[in-house]
Amino acid sequence: MTEKHALTVPAVVGVLGGGRMGAGIAHAFLLAGAQVTVVERDGQAAEAAQERVERDLAKSLERGSVDGNLDEWSQNLTLSLDYADFAGCDLVVEAVPEVWDLKVSALQEVERHLAETAWLATNTSSLSVDGLAEQLARPERFCGLHFFNPVPASKLVEVVNSKRTGEELRRLSVRWVEGLGKTPVVVNDAPGFASSRLGVAIALEAIRMVEEGVASPEDIDNAMVLGYRFPVGPLALTDIVGLDVRLGIAEYLESQLGPRFAPPQLMRDMVARGELGRKTGRGFFTYDR
């Protein structure tokens, strides 16, 4: 274990949702020395979540990022189907899909099972943290912790404070991110925050360029990677995030900020065809599954 990090993150952490993002968040806290409980909706989803987390742990061990073996690290991971297993957590991070009603009901259910001294965070990439806070009984103990995909490789976490986030949590959240070995960027709640707003704007323009026949997806991405030193092109990143996820974010931003965030028809058509990116094997690029 890494004692240096273990002292700067909560000792017992819960993650609601074990998809790509949730599994990555669980992996990050495990590496920092926390005991982690992931709650999923059913047994099949829980099994898939465990496989994702253990696959990331195995890669960390192979790279030499941590010492020990997979069994030792996996002992600190618990998979559950019961919200009641969050009762002993110091912090729970919600990582369910970007659907307002689902976020609200999930956060309210988690909060009902938490101790009054526990902290709660949402991994939303675009929904209003102020609005979510208004739905909770203890909004001063709630903030946004927006992790980036893929979590193990990303060095950034966007810390999003609502108007009602307490001063203690504002300090602790920055410390937790640093304890994960990542860099915090602190923003006040606004549509799309800083990262999603800029990232989606670039991605939407890249999609419009494909739609208009300006250049191929490969050439558009190469222009940004080689010319602007993007680590990943905007279209490849859209494939990683998922076209359906980015479509939902774009629609929300359009509703809040106006037509400059209107999704291109090409994006809508690709989502309708099930071309969602890496998770389906086809998006702007094709992938082995």
Coordinates of C-alpha atoms in Angstrom, one line a residue, residues 49-255:
A49 CA -17.7 -4.1 -12.5
Q50 CA -15.4 -6.4 -10.5
E51 CA -13.7 -7.6 -13.8
R52 CA -13.1 -4.0 -14.8
V53 CA -11.6 -2.9 -11.5
E54 CA -9.4 -6.0 -11.3
R55 CA -8.3 -5.6 -14.9
D56 CA -7.1 -2.0 -14.1
L57 CA -5.4 -3.3 -10.9
A58 CA -3.6 -5.9 -12.9
K59 CA -2.4 -3.3 -15.4
S60 CA -1.1 -1.1 -12.5
L61 CA 0.8 -4.1 -11.2
E62 CA 2.3 -5.0 -14.6
R63 CA 3.5 -1.4 -15.0
G64 CA 5.1 -1.5 -11.5
S65 CA 2.9 1.4 -10.4
V66 CA 2.2 -0.5 -7.2
D67 CA 3.7 -3.4 -5.3
G68 CA 2.1 -6.7 -4.2
N69 CA -0.3 -9.0 -6.1
L70 CA -3.8 -8.9 -7.4
D71 CA -5.3 -10.9 -4.6
E72 CA -3.9 -8.5 -2.0
W73 CA -5.4 -5.4 -3.7
S74 CA -8.7 -7.1 -4.5
Q75 CA -9.2 -7.8 -0.8
N76 CA -9.9 -4.1 -0.3
L77 CA -12.7 -4.2 -3.0
T78 CA -16.3 -5.2 -2.2
L79 CA -19.1 -5.6 -4.7
S80 CA -22.7 -5.2 -3.5
L81 CA -26.3 -4.9 -4.7
D82 CA -27.4 -3.1 -1.5
Y83 CA -27.3 0.7 -0.8
A84 CA -27.1 -0.2 2.9
D85 CA -23.5 -1.2 2.4
F86 CA -22.7 2.5 2.0
A87 CA -23.5 3.0 5.7
G88 CA -19.9 2.8 6.8
C89 CA -18.4 4.9 4.1
D90 CA -16.7 8.2 4.7
L91 CA -17.3 9.3 1.1
V92 CA -19.5 8.0 -1.7
V93 CA -19.1 9.0 -5.3
E94 CA -22.1 8.5 -7.6
A95 CA -21.3 7.4 -11.2
V96 CA -24.6 6.5 -12.8
P97 CA -25.6 7.6 -16.3
E98 CA -26.1 11.3 -17.2
V99 CA -29.9 11.3 -16.7
W100 CA -31.3 14.0 -14.4
D101 CA -34.0 11.9 -12.7
L102 CA -31.7 8.9 -12.3
K103 CA -29.0 11.1 -10.7
V104 CA -31.5 12.7 -8.3
S105 CA -33.1 9.4 -7.2
A106 CA -29.7 7.7 -6.9
L107 CA -28.1 10.5 -4.8
Q108 CA -31.2 10.7 -2.5
E109 CA -31.1 7.0 -2.0
V110 CA -27.4 7.0 -1.2
E111 CA -27.8 9.9 1.2
R112 CA -30.5 8.1 3.1
H113 CA -28.0 5.3 4.0
L114 CA -25.0 7.6 4.9
A115 CA -23.9 8.7 8.3
E116 CA -24.5 12.4 8.9
T117 CA -20.7 12.9 8.9
A118 CA -20.2 11.3 5.5
W119 CA -19.5 13.1 2.3
L120 CA -21.3 12.7 -1.0
A121 CA -20.1 13.5 -4.5
T122 CA -21.4 13.2 -8.1
N123 CA -19.2 12.4 -11.1
T124 CA -21.6 14.3 -13.4
S125 CA -19.8 15.8 -16.4
S126 CA -22.4 18.4 -17.2
L127 CA -25.6 18.4 -15.0
S128 CA -26.1 21.2 -12.5
V129 CA -24.4 20.5 -9.2
D130 CA -26.4 23.4 -7.7
G131 CA -29.6 21.7 -8.9
L132 CA -28.6 18.3 -7.5
A133 CA -27.6 19.9 -4.2
E134 CA -31.1 21.3 -3.9
Q135 CA -32.5 17.8 -3.9
L136 CA -30.5 16.7 -0.9
A137 CA -31.0 16.9 2.8
R138 CA -27.3 17.8 3.5
P139 CA -26.2 19.9 0.5
E140 CA -23.2 21.3 2.4
R141 CA -21.7 17.8 2.4
F142 CA -22.1 17.5 -1.4
C143 CA -19.9 18.5 -4.4
G144 CA -18.9 17.4 -7.9
L145 CA -15.9 15.2 -8.5
H146 CA -15.7 15.0 -12.3
F147 CA -13.2 12.3 -13.2
F148 CA -12.0 11.9 -16.8
N149 CA -12.1 8.8 -19.0
P150 CA -10.0 6.7 -18.8
V151 CA -9.6 7.4 -15.1
P152 CA -6.4 5.4 -14.6
A153 CA -4.5 7.3 -17.2
S154 CA -6.1 10.8 -16.6
K155 CA -4.3 13.2 -14.3
L156 CA -7.2 15.6 -13.9
V157 CA -10.2 15.8 -11.7
E158 CA -12.6 18.7 -11.9
V159 CA -13.8 19.7 -8.4
V160 CA -17.2 21.4 -8.8
N161 CA -18.6 23.4 -5.9
S162 CA -22.2 24.3 -5.6
K163 CA -23.3 27.5 -3.9
R164 CA -24.1 25.3 -0.8
T165 CA -20.9 23.2 -0.7
G166 CA -19.4 23.7 2.8
E167 CA -15.9 25.2 3.4
E168 CA -14.6 22.0 4.9
L169 CA -15.6 20.0 1.9
R170 CA -14.1 22.6 -0.4
R171 CA -10.7 22.0 1.3
L172 CA -11.0 18.2 1.6
S173 CA -12.0 17.6 -2.0
V174 CA -8.8 19.2 -3.3
R175 CA -6.8 17.2 -0.8
W176 CA -8.5 13.9 -1.9
V177 CA -7.7 14.6 -5.6
E178 CA -4.1 15.3 -4.8
G179 CA -4.0 12.1 -2.7
L180 CA -5.1 10.2 -5.8
G181 CA -2.0 11.5 -7.6
K182 CA -4.1 13.7 -9.8
T183 CA -4.4 17.4 -10.3
P184 CA -7.6 19.2 -9.1
V185 CA -9.2 22.0 -11.1
V186 CA -11.7 23.9 -9.0
V187 CA -14.7 25.5 -10.6
N188 CA -18.0 26.9 -9.5
D189 CA -21.1 25.2 -10.9
A190 CA -22.0 26.3 -14.4
P191 CA -23.4 24.4 -17.4
G192 CA -20.7 22.0 -18.6
F193 CA -18.3 23.4 -16.0
A194 CA -15.0 24.2 -17.7
S195 CA -13.8 20.9 -19.2
S196 CA -17.0 19.5 -20.7
R197 CA -18.0 22.9 -22.1
L198 CA -14.8 23.4 -23.9
G199 CA -14.3 19.7 -24.8
V200 CA -17.8 19.3 -26.2
A201 CA -17.6 22.5 -28.2
I202 CA -14.4 21.2 -29.9
A203 CA -15.9 17.8 -30.5
L204 CA -19.1 19.2 -32.0
E205 CA -17.2 21.3 -34.4
A206 CA -15.0 18.3 -35.4
I207 CA -18.2 16.3 -36.1
R208 CA -19.6 19.2 -38.2
M209 CA -16.4 19.1 -40.3
V210 CA -16.9 15.4 -41.0
E211 CA -20.5 16.0 -41.8
E212 CA -19.6 18.8 -44.2
G213 CA -16.8 16.8 -45.9
V214 CA -14.0 19.1 -44.8
A215 CA -11.7 16.3 -43.9
S216 CA -11.6 12.7 -42.8
P217 CA -11.9 11.8 -39.1
E218 CA -8.2 10.7 -39.2
D219 CA -7.0 14.0 -40.6
I220 CA -9.1 16.1 -38.3
D221 CA -7.7 14.2 -35.3
N222 CA -4.2 14.3 -36.6
A223 CA -4.5 18.1 -37.0
M224 CA -5.3 18.5 -33.3
V225 CA -2.8 15.9 -32.1
L226 CA 0.1 17.1 -34.2
G227 CA -0.7 20.8 -34.5
Y228 CA -2.1 21.5 -31.0
R229 CA -0.6 18.7 -29.0
F230 CA -3.9 17.1 -28.0
P231 CA -3.1 13.7 -26.5
V232 CA -6.1 12.3 -28.3
G233 CA -8.1 13.7 -31.2
P234 CA -11.6 15.1 -30.5
L235 CA -13.2 12.4 -32.6
A236 CA -11.3 9.5 -31.0
L237 CA -12.1 11.0 -27.6
T238 CA -15.8 11.1 -28.5
D239 CA -15.5 7.4 -29.4
I240 CA -13.9 6.7 -26.0
V241 CA -16.5 8.7 -24.1
G242 CA -19.4 7.3 -26.2
L243 CA -21.4 9.2 -28.8
D244 CA -24.6 8.7 -26.8
V245 CA -23.0 10.2 -23.7
R246 CA -21.7 13.2 -25.6
L247 CA -25.1 13.6 -27.4
G248 CA -26.8 13.8 -24.0
I249 CA -24.3 16.4 -22.8
A250 CA -24.7 18.5 -26.0
E251 CA -28.4 18.5 -25.7
Y252 CA -28.2 19.6 -22.1
L253 CA -25.8 22.4 -23.0
E254 CA -27.9 23.5 -25.9
S255 CA -30.9 23.8 -23.5

